[in-house]
Amino acid sequence: MSVMRVKYSSSLSPSCPHSPRTSLLVFLFLRLQPLWCQDASLSYDPDSPPGEIQSDVVFREGQTLGGSITYTPRLIAMDLKGSLQALPQEGGLYDDGKDASTVSWDGNLMMHRESPPPKNSFLEDLDRLDRGEILAEAQFASTSQPQRSVAGKVQVDTVNRRLEKAQKSYHLEGSVKVWSDFLRIYLHPRTISIVHQYNHDGDSDRLEAFSQGEAVLHGPLLDQLDDKLHFFVEECDYFQGFQVLCDLADGFAGVGSKVTEMLHDDYGGRGILTWGLAPVSHPDSTPVKEFYHLLNCTLGLVHMSSHSSLFCPLSLRGGLGLRASSPVSFPHLSYDPSLWYHSSSVLAVALDALTVPYRLRNNCVPMWQVADALSSSGRKVVSAYGAVPFPLMHGGSLPDSLTVCGDSLPWKPISTCPEADSGRCYGQWVTLKGLEGHKLTGSMQYGMTPLHRLDSGEDVLASYISSFYPSSPLNLQLVSAPSKLTPPFPQIFSSSVGSQGLLHGHRNGFLSQAVTSVPVLTSLQSGPAIGPWLADLHRSVSAFDVRRVAPSFLSQGLDMDHFREALEQLRRLSRCYRDDSGGVTRSSSEDDDDDD
């Protein structure tokens, strides 16, 4: 077994002053994006030691014309007309205070004002903090007014703290329609691009097909994207690459495919880690629409994986096929899989841990090294697994928690690919967050189990994982800080979970106190189980005559020859994961391939 271990430190130490900032640019092509955990860990107190996660990797420091310091995500986001609701396309960061109604016309004037979209209780509270008001629910030690005229370093930190002190749980399940309905940070004016020819809601002008998305990037929109790309890239000190998050089940799969192709051509030496997201369900879906979703997922997976360093589908639906299994259930979560607001929150917490290796302040592992460890021999598609939260008992140790898990791993599949039962994988990257204040090793009073005899947390976790995957390559990352959950993160945890995300061993209905942080265990894997999964996806799509079942899908611009070529690429990709050692049973579709 080959193990790469990153040293765990219980005390936070500042990074070397001469080390460059490792930066990456994030692309989002989503209708509902997970934007919770990254900004929650930001801290601007000059007297506190720097945290383990280096925020400059995905956040940038800027300055307004008035000299105020700003801190915004290094992000390019693309969405459809009507998706921003109350959020200005410029992000609301640079408000010059001018009256938009001022005109230089002396003649008769008739002005029509559109009523602004209604805001939920969370956005209303943010506006109140912007105006310098104190939330009525807050219990402060002092009554000083917050300072948040713009999103500055001190100002954002003040808002985060005041929201936490308010101890208010927001119930937004009925009011969240788009990602901006729970956006708590300001965005840079160059972040958002809108595709005006397609609507977010309604029955007409929908971005439903892969080819529609491919055709989006041309003309002014392409020039705009290229300009934003150069703006963010050229200011990076040490540019790692790109992290692309993209809807996989609709026309955005075509947008993401074109973008990853462009990034691959222009920045071939950089890492491109792509995460394709698919919701558990779609509202008002029909059999034809479900087939559209299947085709989009298939084409998006093939094209984005071919142009990325690594591709991982993320979803809680249990599969990408037309007859997906039941949604993923977690022992300590009570979430509604049909609500994108809930499912995206679970994936956001998992993604926060999955991306830790290349966001660390010390012992940072570059994106290309993460990709190389998992994507050898053309195996660019990987699967993801997560324990949200990781079952860490209050007052317990890491060996105690792992011993309680017994003969089964604590994580669940979060990428629609089931875990192999063969005990083999070609590469694995495991991250455990949230060990701060807990013992990493055992003590004599719990007995002399093998895990309790080990001398370090790295040894404990490595020994436990290796018992399920003997002789398989393993990379470990242990981080003391948990994933922080700030309002309006939905309260989807069972009553056995305390406010710090720790298990306290009893259940009394639902939570009475909000969970503000959770320990998380995740795994990125490249293994033989992906081969049968890809082969079954190929078989599901090939079983239908697209020209007969969904002729409108082809009418959007997809050439039938290109479609057949994509299916052939999918078949060849599935064969890259074939294990001829006798340890894995092939699927029936793989057996059929041998007869071709």
Coordinates of C-alpha atoms in Angstrom, one line a residue:
M1 CA 0.0 0.0 0.0
S2 CA 1.3 3.4 -0.9
V3 CA 0.2 6.2 1.5
M4 CA 0.9 9.9 1.2
R5 CA 0.3 11.6 4.6
V6 CA 0.0 15.3 5.3
K7 CA 1.0 16.1 8.8
Y8 CA -1.8 17.1 11.1
S9 CA -1.2 20.1 13.4
S10 CA -3.5 20.9 16.3
S11 CA -2.1 24.4 16.5
L12 CA -2.4 26.8 13.5
S13 CA 0.9 28.3 12.3
P14 CA 1.2 31.1 9.7
S15 CA 2.5 30.2 6.3
C16 CA 6.0 31.2 5.1
P17 CA 5.9 34.9 4.2
H18 CA 7.8 34.2 1.0
S19 CA 5.5 31.5 -0.3
P20 CA 3.3 32.6 -3.2
R21 CA -0.5 32.5 -3.1
T22 CA -1.8 29.5 -4.9
S23 CA -4.8 30.6 -6.9
L24 CA -7.5 29.0 -9.0
L25 CA -10.4 30.4 -10.9
V26 CA -13.9 28.9 -10.3
F27 CA -16.5 28.7 -13.1
L28 CA -20.1 28.1 -12.2
F29 CA -22.7 27.2 -14.8
L30 CA -25.6 26.4 -12.5
R31 CA -29.2 27.3 -11.8
L32 CA -28.7 26.6 -8.1
Q33 CA -25.2 26.7 -6.9
P34 CA -23.7 25.7 -3.5
L35 CA -22.1 28.8 -2.1
W36 CA -22.1 28.3 1.6
C37 CA -19.0 26.9 3.2
Q38 CA -16.2 28.9 1.5
D39 CA -17.0 32.3 2.9
A40 CA -18.0 31.0 6.3
S41 CA -14.4 30.4 7.3
L42 CA -13.1 33.9 6.3
S43 CA -11.6 35.8 9.2
Y44 CA -10.1 39.2 9.1
D45 CA -8.9 39.6 12.7
P46 CA -5.2 40.7 12.5
D47 CA -4.6 39.3 16.0
S48 CA -5.7 35.8 15.2
P49 CA -3.4 33.3 13.6
P50 CA -4.1 32.4 10.0
G51 CA -6.3 29.4 9.4
E52 CA -5.5 26.1 7.8
I53 CA -7.4 26.9 4.7
Q54 CA -5.9 29.6 2.5
S55 CA -8.8 31.8 1.5
D56 CA -6.7 33.6 -1.2
V57 CA -6.9 30.4 -3.3
V58 CA -10.5 31.2 -4.4
F59 CA -11.0 34.7 -3.0
R60 CA -9.4 37.9 -4.2
E61 CA -8.6 41.2 -2.5
G62 CA -9.6 44.4 -4.3
Q63 CA -10.4 48.0 -3.7
T64 CA -13.3 50.2 -4.5
L65 CA -12.9 53.7 -6.1
G66 CA -13.5 55.1 -2.6
G67 CA -10.6 53.1 -1.2
S68 CA -12.5 50.5 0.7
I69 CA -11.0 47.0 0.8
T70 CA -13.1 44.2 -0.8
Y71 CA -12.9 40.5 -0.7
T72 CA -14.8 38.6 -3.3
P73 CA -14.6 35.1 -4.8
R74 CA -12.5 34.7 -7.9
L75 CA -15.5 33.5 -9.8
I76 CA -17.2 33.6 -13.2
A77 CA -20.8 32.5 -13.1
M78 CA -23.2 32.1 -16.0
D79 CA -27.0 31.9 -15.6
L80 CA -30.2 32.5 -17.5
K81 CA -32.5 35.5 -17.8
G82 CA -34.7 35.9 -14.6
S83 CA -32.4 33.8 -12.4
L84 CA -30.9 36.7 -10.3
Q85 CA -34.2 37.8 -8.6
A86 CA -33.2 40.7 -6.3
L87 CA -29.4 40.4 -7.0
P88 CA -28.0 43.0 -9.5
Q89 CA -26.0 41.6 -12.3
E90 CA -23.0 43.7 -11.2
G91 CA -23.2 42.0 -7.8
G92 CA -24.2 45.1 -5.8
L93 CA -20.6 45.8 -4.6
Y94 CA -20.0 49.2 -6.3
D95 CA -23.1 51.3 -5.5
D96 CA -22.2 54.8 -6.5
G97 CA -25.3 56.2 -4.8
K98 CA -26.7 57.8 -7.9
D99 CA -30.4 57.9 -8.6
A100 CA -31.1 55.7 -11.5
S101 CA -34.1 57.8 -12.4
T102 CA -32.1 60.9 -13.2
V103 CA -32.5 61.8 -16.9
S104 CA -31.4 64.7 -19.1
W105 CA -34.7 65.2 -21.0
D106 CA -36.7 68.4 -20.8
G107 CA -39.8 67.1 -22.6
N108 CA -42.8 65.0 -21.3
L109 CA -41.7 61.9 -19.5
M110 CA -43.6 58.8 -18.5
M111 CA -41.7 56.4 -16.3
H112 CA -42.7 52.8 -15.5
R113 CA -41.2 51.1 -12.6
E114 CA -41.2 47.3 -12.2
S115 CA -41.9 46.1 -8.7
P116 CA -38.7 44.5 -7.2
P117 CA -38.8 40.8 -6.5
P118 CA -39.8 40.0 -2.9
K119 CA -37.0 39.1 -0.6
N120 CA -37.1 36.3 1.9
S121 CA -36.4 36.9 5.6
F122 CA -32.7 36.2 5.3
L123 CA -32.1 38.8 2.5
E124 CA -34.2 41.3 4.4
D125 CA -32.0 40.8 7.5
L126 CA -28.9 41.4 5.3
D127 CA -30.4 44.6 4.1
R128 CA -31.0 45.6 7.7
L129 CA -27.4 45.0 8.6
D130 CA -26.3 47.0 5.6
R131 CA -28.3 49.9 6.9
G132 CA -26.6 49.6 10.3
E133 CA -29.5 48.1 12.2
I134 CA -29.2 45.4 14.8
L135 CA -31.2 42.3 14.4
A136 CA -33.9 42.1 17.1
E137 CA -33.1 38.4 17.8
A138 CA -29.4 39.2 18.4
Q139 CA -27.9 38.9 21.9
F140 CA -24.9 41.1 21.8
A141 CA -22.4 42.0 24.5
S142 CA -22.4 45.5 23.1
T143 CA -24.7 47.6 21.0
S144 CA -22.1 49.0 18.6
Q145 CA -23.4 49.3 15.1
P146 CA -21.9 47.0 12.4
Q147 CA -19.7 48.4 9.7
R148 CA -20.8 47.1 6.3
S149 CA -21.2 49.9 3.8
V150 CA -19.4 47.6 1.3
A151 CA -18.1 44.1 1.4
G152 CA -14.8 44.9 3.1
K153 CA -12.6 42.7 5.3
V154 CA -13.8 44.0 8.6
Q155 CA -17.3 44.5 7.3
V156 CA -17.9 40.9 6.1
D157 CA -16.5 39.5 9.2
T158 CA -18.8 41.7 11.3
V159 CA -21.9 40.5 9.4
N160 CA -20.9 36.8 9.8
R161 CA -20.4 37.3 13.5
R162 CA -23.7 39.2 14.0
L163 CA -25.6 36.6 12.1
E164 CA -24.1 33.9 14.3
K165 CA -24.9 35.9 17.4
A166 CA -28.5 36.4 16.3
Q167 CA -28.9 32.6 16.8
K168 CA -31.7 32.7 14.3
S169 CA -32.7 29.8 12.2
Y170 CA -34.1 30.7 8.8
H171 CA -36.8 28.4 7.3
L172 CA -36.5 29.2 3.6
E173 CA -37.8 26.0 2.1
G174 CA -40.7 27.8 0.6
S175 CA -38.9 30.9 -0.6
V176 CA -35.7 29.6 -2.3
K177 CA -36.0 29.5 -6.0
V178 CA -32.5 30.4 -7.2
W179 CA -29.1 30.5 -5.7
S180 CA -29.2 34.3 -5.1
D181 CA -32.0 33.7 -2.6
F182 CA -29.4 32.5 -0.1
L183 CA -26.3 34.4 -1.2
R184 CA -24.6 36.0 1.8
I185 CA -21.5 37.6 0.1
Y186 CA -20.9 40.3 -2.5
L187 CA -19.8 39.3 -5.9
H188 CA -17.3 41.1 -8.2
P189 CA -18.9 43.2 -11.0
R190 CA -17.1 40.9 -13.5
T191 CA -18.5 37.7 -12.0
I192 CA -22.0 37.3 -13.5
S193 CA -22.9 36.7 -17.2
I194 CA -26.5 36.3 -18.3
V195 CA -27.7 34.2 -21.2
H196 CA -30.6 36.5 -22.3
Q197 CA -32.0 34.2 -25.0
Y198 CA -33.1 31.6 -22.5
N199 CA -35.5 31.9 -19.5
H200 CA -34.9 30.5 -16.1
D201 CA -38.7 29.9 -15.5
G202 CA -41.7 29.5 -17.8
D203 CA -42.6 27.1 -20.6
S204 CA -40.8 28.8 -23.5
D205 CA -37.2 29.6 -24.4
R206 CA -35.7 27.0 -22.0
L207 CA -32.1 25.8 -22.1
E208 CA -33.0 22.1 -22.3
A209 CA -30.7 20.4 -24.8
F210 CA -26.9 19.9 -24.9
S211 CA -26.6 21.5 -28.4
Q212 CA -28.4 24.6 -27.2
G213 CA -25.7 25.1 -24.6
E214 CA -22.9 24.5 -27.0
A215 CA -24.3 27.2 -29.3
V216 CA -24.5 29.7 -26.4
L217 CA -20.8 30.6 -26.4
H218 CA -20.4 32.8 -29.5
G219 CA -20.3 36.5 -30.3
P220 CA -20.5 39.1 -27.5
L221 CA -21.1 36.5 -24.8
L222 CA -17.9 34.7 -25.8
D223 CA -15.9 37.9 -25.9
Q224 CA -17.3 38.9 -22.5
L225 CA -16.3 35.5 -21.0
D226 CA -12.8 35.8 -22.5
D227 CA -12.4 39.3 -21.1
K228 CA -13.4 38.1 -17.6
L229 CA -11.2 35.1 -17.9
H230 CA -8.1 37.2 -18.6
F231 CA -8.9 39.7 -15.9
F232 CA -9.0 37.0 -13.1
V233 CA -6.1 34.9 -14.5
E234 CA -3.6 37.7 -15.0
E235 CA -3.9 38.9 -11.3
C236 CA -3.0 35.4 -9.9
D237 CA 0.4 35.1 -8.2
Y238 CA 0.6 31.3 -8.7
F239 CA -2.1 30.0 -10.9
Q240 CA -3.1 26.4 -10.3
G241 CA -5.9 26.1 -12.7
F242 CA -9.7 26.0 -12.9
Q243 CA -12.5 24.5 -10.9
V244 CA -15.6 24.1 -13.0
L245 CA -19.0 23.4 -11.5
C246 CA -21.8 22.8 -14.0
D247 CA -25.3 21.6 -14.2
L248 CA -25.2 18.2 -15.9
A249 CA -28.9 17.4 -16.7
D250 CA -29.8 20.5 -18.8
G251 CA -28.4 22.6 -21.6
F252 CA -25.7 23.9 -19.3
A253 CA -23.9 20.6 -19.9
G254 CA -23.2 21.9 -23.4
V255 CA -22.0 25.2 -22.0
G256 CA -19.6 23.5 -19.6
S257 CA -18.3 21.3 -22.4
K258 CA -17.5 24.3 -24.6
V259 CA -15.8 26.1 -21.7
T260 CA -13.7 23.1 -20.6
E261 CA -12.7 22.7 -24.3
M262 CA -11.6 26.3 -24.4
L263 CA -9.7 26.1 -21.2
H264 CA -8.0 22.9 -22.3
D265 CA -6.9 24.6 -25.6
D266 CA -5.7 27.8 -24.0
Y267 CA -4.4 26.6 -20.7
G268 CA -3.4 23.0 -21.4
G269 CA -0.7 23.0 -18.7
R270 CA -3.1 23.9 -15.8
G271 CA -5.4 21.7 -13.8
I272 CA -9.0 21.6 -14.8
L273 CA -11.2 19.9 -12.2
T274 CA -14.8 19.6 -13.3
W275 CA -17.8 18.8 -11.1
G276 CA -21.0 17.9 -12.9
L277 CA -24.1 18.3 -10.7
A278 CA -27.5 16.7 -11.1
P279 CA -30.5 17.3 -8.9
V280 CA -32.5 14.4 -7.4
S281 CA -35.6 15.4 -9.3
H282 CA -37.0 18.1 -11.6
P283 CA -40.3 19.8 -11.1
D284 CA -43.0 19.1 -13.7
S285 CA -40.9 16.4 -15.4
T286 CA -42.2 14.1 -18.1
P287 CA -40.8 10.9 -19.6
V288 CA -39.5 12.9 -22.6
K289 CA -37.8 15.5 -20.3
E290 CA -36.3 12.7 -18.3
F291 CA -34.8 11.3 -21.5
Y292 CA -33.4 14.7 -22.3
H293 CA -31.8 14.8 -18.8
L294 CA -30.2 11.4 -19.5
L295 CA -28.8 12.5 -22.9
N296 CA -27.5 15.7 -21.4
C297 CA -25.8 13.9 -18.6
T298 CA -24.2 11.4 -21.0
L299 CA -23.0 14.0 -23.5
G300 CA -21.8 16.3 -20.8
L301 CA -19.9 13.5 -19.0
V302 CA -18.1 12.4 -22.2
H303 CA -17.2 15.9 -23.4
M304 CA -16.2 17.4 -20.1
S305 CA -14.1 14.4 -19.0
S306 CA -12.2 14.5 -22.3
H307 CA -11.2 18.1 -21.8
S308 CA -10.7 18.1 -18.0
S309 CA -7.9 16.8 -15.8
L310 CA -10.5 15.1 -13.7
F311 CA -14.3 14.8 -13.9
C312 CA -16.6 13.9 -11.0
P313 CA -20.4 13.8 -11.2
L314 CA -22.1 14.9 -7.9
S315 CA -25.6 14.0 -7.1
L316 CA -27.8 12.5 -4.3
R317 CA -30.2 10.9 -6.7
G318 CA -28.6 7.4 -6.6
G319 CA -27.9 7.1 -10.3
L320 CA -28.0 8.9 -13.7
G321 CA -30.3 6.4 -15.5
L322 CA -34.0 6.8 -16.2
R323 CA -34.8 4.5 -13.3
A324 CA -32.5 5.8 -10.6
S325 CA -32.5 4.1 -7.2
S326 CA -33.7 5.8 -4.1
P327 CA -32.0 9.1 -3.1
V328 CA -29.0 8.8 -0.8
S329 CA -29.8 8.8 2.8
F330 CA -27.5 9.8 5.7
P331 CA -27.9 8.4 9.2
H332 CA -27.8 11.8 10.8
L333 CA -29.6 14.0 8.2
S334 CA -33.3 14.6 7.7
Y335 CA -33.3 16.4 4.4
D336 CA -35.9 16.6 1.6
P337 CA -34.2 15.2 -1.6
S338 CA -36.8 16.9 -3.8
L339 CA -35.7 20.4 -2.5
W340 CA -32.6 21.6 -4.4
Y341 CA -32.1 24.0 -1.4
H342 CA -31.5 20.9 0.7
S343 CA -29.6 18.7 -1.6
S344 CA -27.2 21.4 -2.7
S345 CA -26.4 22.2 0.9
V346 CA -25.3 18.6 1.5
L347 CA -23.2 18.6 -1.7
A348 CA -21.7 22.0 -0.7
V349 CA -20.4 20.6 2.6
A350 CA -19.0 17.6 0.9
L351 CA -17.4 19.7 -1.8
D352 CA -15.8 21.9 0.8
A353 CA -13.9 18.8 2.1
L354 CA -13.2 17.3 -1.4
T355 CA -11.4 20.5 -2.5
V356 CA -9.3 20.8 0.7
P357 CA -6.0 19.4 -0.7
Y358 CA -5.3 22.3 -3.1
R359 CA -6.7 25.0 -0.7
L360 CA -4.4 24.4 2.3
R361 CA -2.1 27.1 3.6
N362 CA 0.6 24.6 4.5
N363 CA 1.3 21.3 2.8
C364 CA -0.8 22.3 -0.2
V365 CA -1.1 19.7 -2.9
P366 CA -1.4 21.3 -6.4
M367 CA -4.5 20.5 -8.5
W368 CA -2.5 18.6 -11.1
Q369 CA -1.1 16.3 -8.4
V370 CA -4.6 15.5 -7.2
A371 CA -5.7 14.7 -10.7
D372 CA -2.6 12.7 -11.5
A373 CA -3.1 10.5 -8.4
L374 CA -6.5 9.5 -9.6
S375 CA -6.7 9.7 -13.4
S376 CA -3.9 7.4 -14.7
S377 CA -4.5 5.3 -17.9
G378 CA -7.2 7.6 -19.2
R379 CA -9.5 7.1 -16.1
K380 CA -10.6 10.8 -15.9
V381 CA -14.0 10.0 -14.3
V382 CA -13.9 9.5 -10.6
S383 CA -16.5 8.8 -7.9
A384 CA -17.1 10.7 -4.7
Y385 CA -18.3 9.5 -1.2
G386 CA -19.1 11.5 1.9
A387 CA -20.0 11.2 5.6
V388 CA -22.1 14.3 6.4
P389 CA -21.6 14.6 9.2
F390 CA -18.8 12.2 10.2
P391 CA -20.0 10.4 13.3
L392 CA -17.6 11.9 15.8
M393 CA -18.9 11.4 19.4
H394 CA -18.8 14.2 21.9
G395 CA -15.8 13.6 24.1
G396 CA -14.7 10.6 22.0
S397 CA -11.5 10.0 19.9
L398 CA -10.9 9.2 16.3
P399 CA -10.3 5.5 17.0
D400 CA -13.5 5.3 19.0
S401 CA -15.6 6.7 16.1
L402 CA -14.1 4.5 13.5
T403 CA -14.4 1.4 15.7
V404 CA -18.2 2.1 16.2
C405 CA -18.6 2.1 12.4
G406 CA -17.7 -1.6 12.5
D407 CA -17.6 -3.5 9.2
S408 CA -19.0 -0.7 7.0
L409 CA -17.5 2.6 5.9
P410 CA -19.3 5.6 7.3
W411 CA -19.6 7.4 3.9
K412 CA -22.3 7.3 1.3
P413 CA -22.0 7.6 -2.5
I414 CA -22.6 11.2 -3.6
S415 CA -21.7 10.8 -7.3
T416 CA -24.4 8.3 -8.5
C417 CA -21.7 5.6 -8.7
P418 CA -22.0 2.7 -6.2
E419 CA -18.9 1.7 -4.2
A420 CA -17.1 -1.4 -5.3
D421 CA -17.3 -4.5 -3.0
S422 CA -14.0 -5.9 -4.3
G423 CA -11.7 -3.9 -2.0
R424 CA -9.8 -2.5 -4.9
C425 CA -9.3 0.9 -6.3
Y426 CA -6.7 2.5 -8.6
G427 CA -6.4 5.6 -6.5
Q428 CA -8.1 7.3 -3.5
W429 CA -7.9 10.7 -1.8
V430 CA -9.5 10.8 1.6
T431 CA -10.1 14.0 3.6
L432 CA -11.2 14.2 7.2
K433 CA -12.2 17.7 8.6
G434 CA -13.2 18.6 12.1
L435 CA -10.7 17.0 14.5
E436 CA -10.0 20.1 16.5
G437 CA -10.2 19.5 20.2
H438 CA -10.5 15.7 19.8
K439 CA -8.0 12.9 20.5
L440 CA -6.5 11.4 17.4
T441 CA -5.3 8.3 19.2
G442 CA -6.9 5.9 21.7
S443 CA -6.3 5.4 25.4
M444 CA -5.9 2.2 27.5
Q445 CA -9.3 2.5 29.0
Y446 CA -11.0 1.6 25.7
G447 CA -9.1 -1.6 25.3
M448 CA -6.3 -2.6 23.0
T449 CA -8.1 -2.7 19.6
P450 CA -5.7 -2.3 16.6
L451 CA -6.8 1.3 16.0
H452 CA -6.3 2.3 19.6
R453 CA -2.7 1.0 19.6
L454 CA -1.6 3.4 16.8
D455 CA 0.5 6.5 17.5
S456 CA -1.0 9.2 15.2
G457 CA -4.2 10.2 13.6
E458 CA -2.7 9.6 10.1
D459 CA -1.9 6.0 11.1
V460 CA -5.4 5.5 12.6
L461 CA -7.2 6.7 9.5
A462 CA -4.8 4.9 7.1
S463 CA -5.2 1.6 8.9
Y464 CA -9.0 1.9 9.0
I465 CA -9.3 2.7 5.2
S466 CA -6.7 0.1 4.3
S467 CA -8.7 -2.6 6.0
F468 CA -11.4 -2.1 3.3
Y469 CA -8.9 -1.3 0.5
P470 CA -5.8 -3.5 1.1
S471 CA -2.9 -2.9 -1.2
S472 CA -4.6 0.1 -2.9
P473 CA -2.9 3.6 -3.2
L474 CA -4.1 6.0 -0.6
N475 CA -3.7 9.7 0.0
L476 CA -4.7 11.2 3.3
Q477 CA -5.5 14.7 4.4
L478 CA -6.4 15.5 8.1
V479 CA -7.7 19.0 8.9
S480 CA -8.5 20.2 12.4
A481 CA -11.1 22.8 11.5
P482 CA -14.7 21.5 10.8
S483 CA -16.9 22.8 8.0
K484 CA -18.6 25.9 9.3
L485 CA -22.3 26.3 8.6
T486 CA -23.6 29.9 8.7
P487 CA -27.1 31.2 8.1
P488 CA -29.2 30.5 6.1
F489 CA -27.9 26.9 5.9
P490 CA -31.0 24.7 6.3
Q491 CA -31.3 22.8 9.6
I492 CA -31.5 19.3 8.2
F493 CA -29.7 17.5 11.0
S494 CA -31.3 14.9 13.3
S495 CA -31.6 15.5 17.0
S496 CA -28.6 13.2 17.7
V497 CA -26.4 16.0 16.3
G498 CA -25.3 18.8 18.6
S499 CA -24.6 22.4 17.7
Q500 CA -21.0 21.6 16.9
G501 CA -21.9 18.7 14.7
L502 CA -20.9 16.0 17.3
L503 CA -23.1 13.1 18.2
H504 CA -24.5 13.1 21.8
G505 CA -26.1 9.7 21.7
H506 CA -29.8 10.5 22.2
R507 CA -32.7 11.4 19.9
N508 CA -35.6 13.7 20.9
G509 CA -37.3 14.6 17.7
F510 CA -35.9 17.6 15.9
L511 CA -33.1 20.0 16.8
S512 CA -33.8 22.9 19.1
Q513 CA -30.4 24.5 18.5
A514 CA -28.9 25.3 15.1
V515 CA -25.9 23.3 14.0
T516 CA -23.0 25.7 13.3
S517 CA -20.3 23.3 12.2
V518 CA -19.8 19.7 11.3
P519 CA -16.9 17.2 10.9
V520 CA -16.9 15.7 7.4
L521 CA -15.2 12.7 5.9
T522 CA -14.9 12.4 2.1
S523 CA -13.3 10.2 -0.5
L524 CA -12.4 10.7 -4.2
Q525 CA -11.9 7.3 -5.9
S526 CA -10.9 5.9 -9.2
G527 CA -11.8 2.2 -9.1
P528 CA -13.2 -0.8 -11.1
A529 CA -16.8 0.1 -10.0
I530 CA -16.8 3.1 -12.4
G531 CA -16.4 0.8 -15.4
P532 CA -19.7 -1.1 -15.0
W533 CA -21.5 2.1 -14.1
L534 CA -20.3 3.8 -17.3
A535 CA -21.1 0.7 -19.3
D536 CA -24.7 0.6 -17.9
L537 CA -25.1 4.3 -18.8
H538 CA -23.9 3.5 -22.3
R539 CA -26.4 0.6 -22.6
S540 CA -29.3 2.8 -21.2
V541 CA -28.8 5.5 -23.8
S542 CA -28.1 3.0 -26.7
A543 CA -31.3 1.2 -26.0
F544 CA -33.3 4.1 -27.4
D545 CA -33.7 5.4 -30.9
V546 CA -33.1 9.1 -30.3
R547 CA -34.6 10.0 -33.7
R548 CA -37.9 8.4 -32.7
V549 CA -38.0 9.0 -28.9
A550 CA -36.7 12.6 -28.8
P551 CA -36.5 14.1 -32.3
S552 CA -36.6 17.6 -30.9
F553 CA -33.4 16.9 -29.1
L554 CA -31.6 16.4 -32.4
S555 CA -33.4 19.4 -34.0
Q556 CA -31.5 21.7 -31.5
G557 CA -28.4 21.1 -33.6
L558 CA -27.0 17.7 -32.5
D559 CA -25.5 15.8 -35.4
M560 CA -26.3 12.1 -35.3
D561 CA -22.8 11.1 -36.3
H562 CA -21.4 13.2 -33.4
F563 CA -23.9 11.5 -31.1
R564 CA -22.7 8.0 -32.1
E565 CA -19.1 9.2 -31.7
A566 CA -19.9 10.3 -28.1
L567 CA -21.4 6.9 -27.3
E568 CA -18.3 5.2 -28.7
Q569 CA -16.2 7.4 -26.5
L570 CA -18.3 6.4 -23.5
R571 CA -17.9 2.8 -24.3
R572 CA -14.1 3.1 -24.6
L573 CA -14.0 5.1 -21.4
S574 CA -15.8 2.3 -19.5
R575 CA -13.2 -0.2 -20.7
C576 CA -10.4 1.9 -19.1
Y577 CA -11.7 0.7 -15.7
R578 CA -11.9 -3.0 -16.6
D579 CA -10.2 -5.1 -14.0
D580 CA -9.0 -8.4 -15.5
S581 CA -7.5 -9.7 -12.2
G582 CA -10.7 -11.6 -11.5
G583 CA -11.6 -9.4 -8.5
V584 CA -14.5 -7.7 -10.2
T585 CA -17.5 -9.1 -11.9
R586 CA -18.3 -7.5 -15.2
S587 CA -21.7 -6.1 -16.1
S588 CA -23.7 -7.7 -18.9
S589 CA -23.1 -4.7 -21.1
E590 CA -19.3 -5.2 -20.8
D591 CA -19.7 -8.9 -21.8
D592 CA -21.6 -7.7 -24.8
D593 CA -18.7 -5.4 -25.7
D594 CA -16.4 -8.4 -26.0
D595 CA -18.6 -9.8 -28.8
D596 CA -18.3 -6.7 -30.9

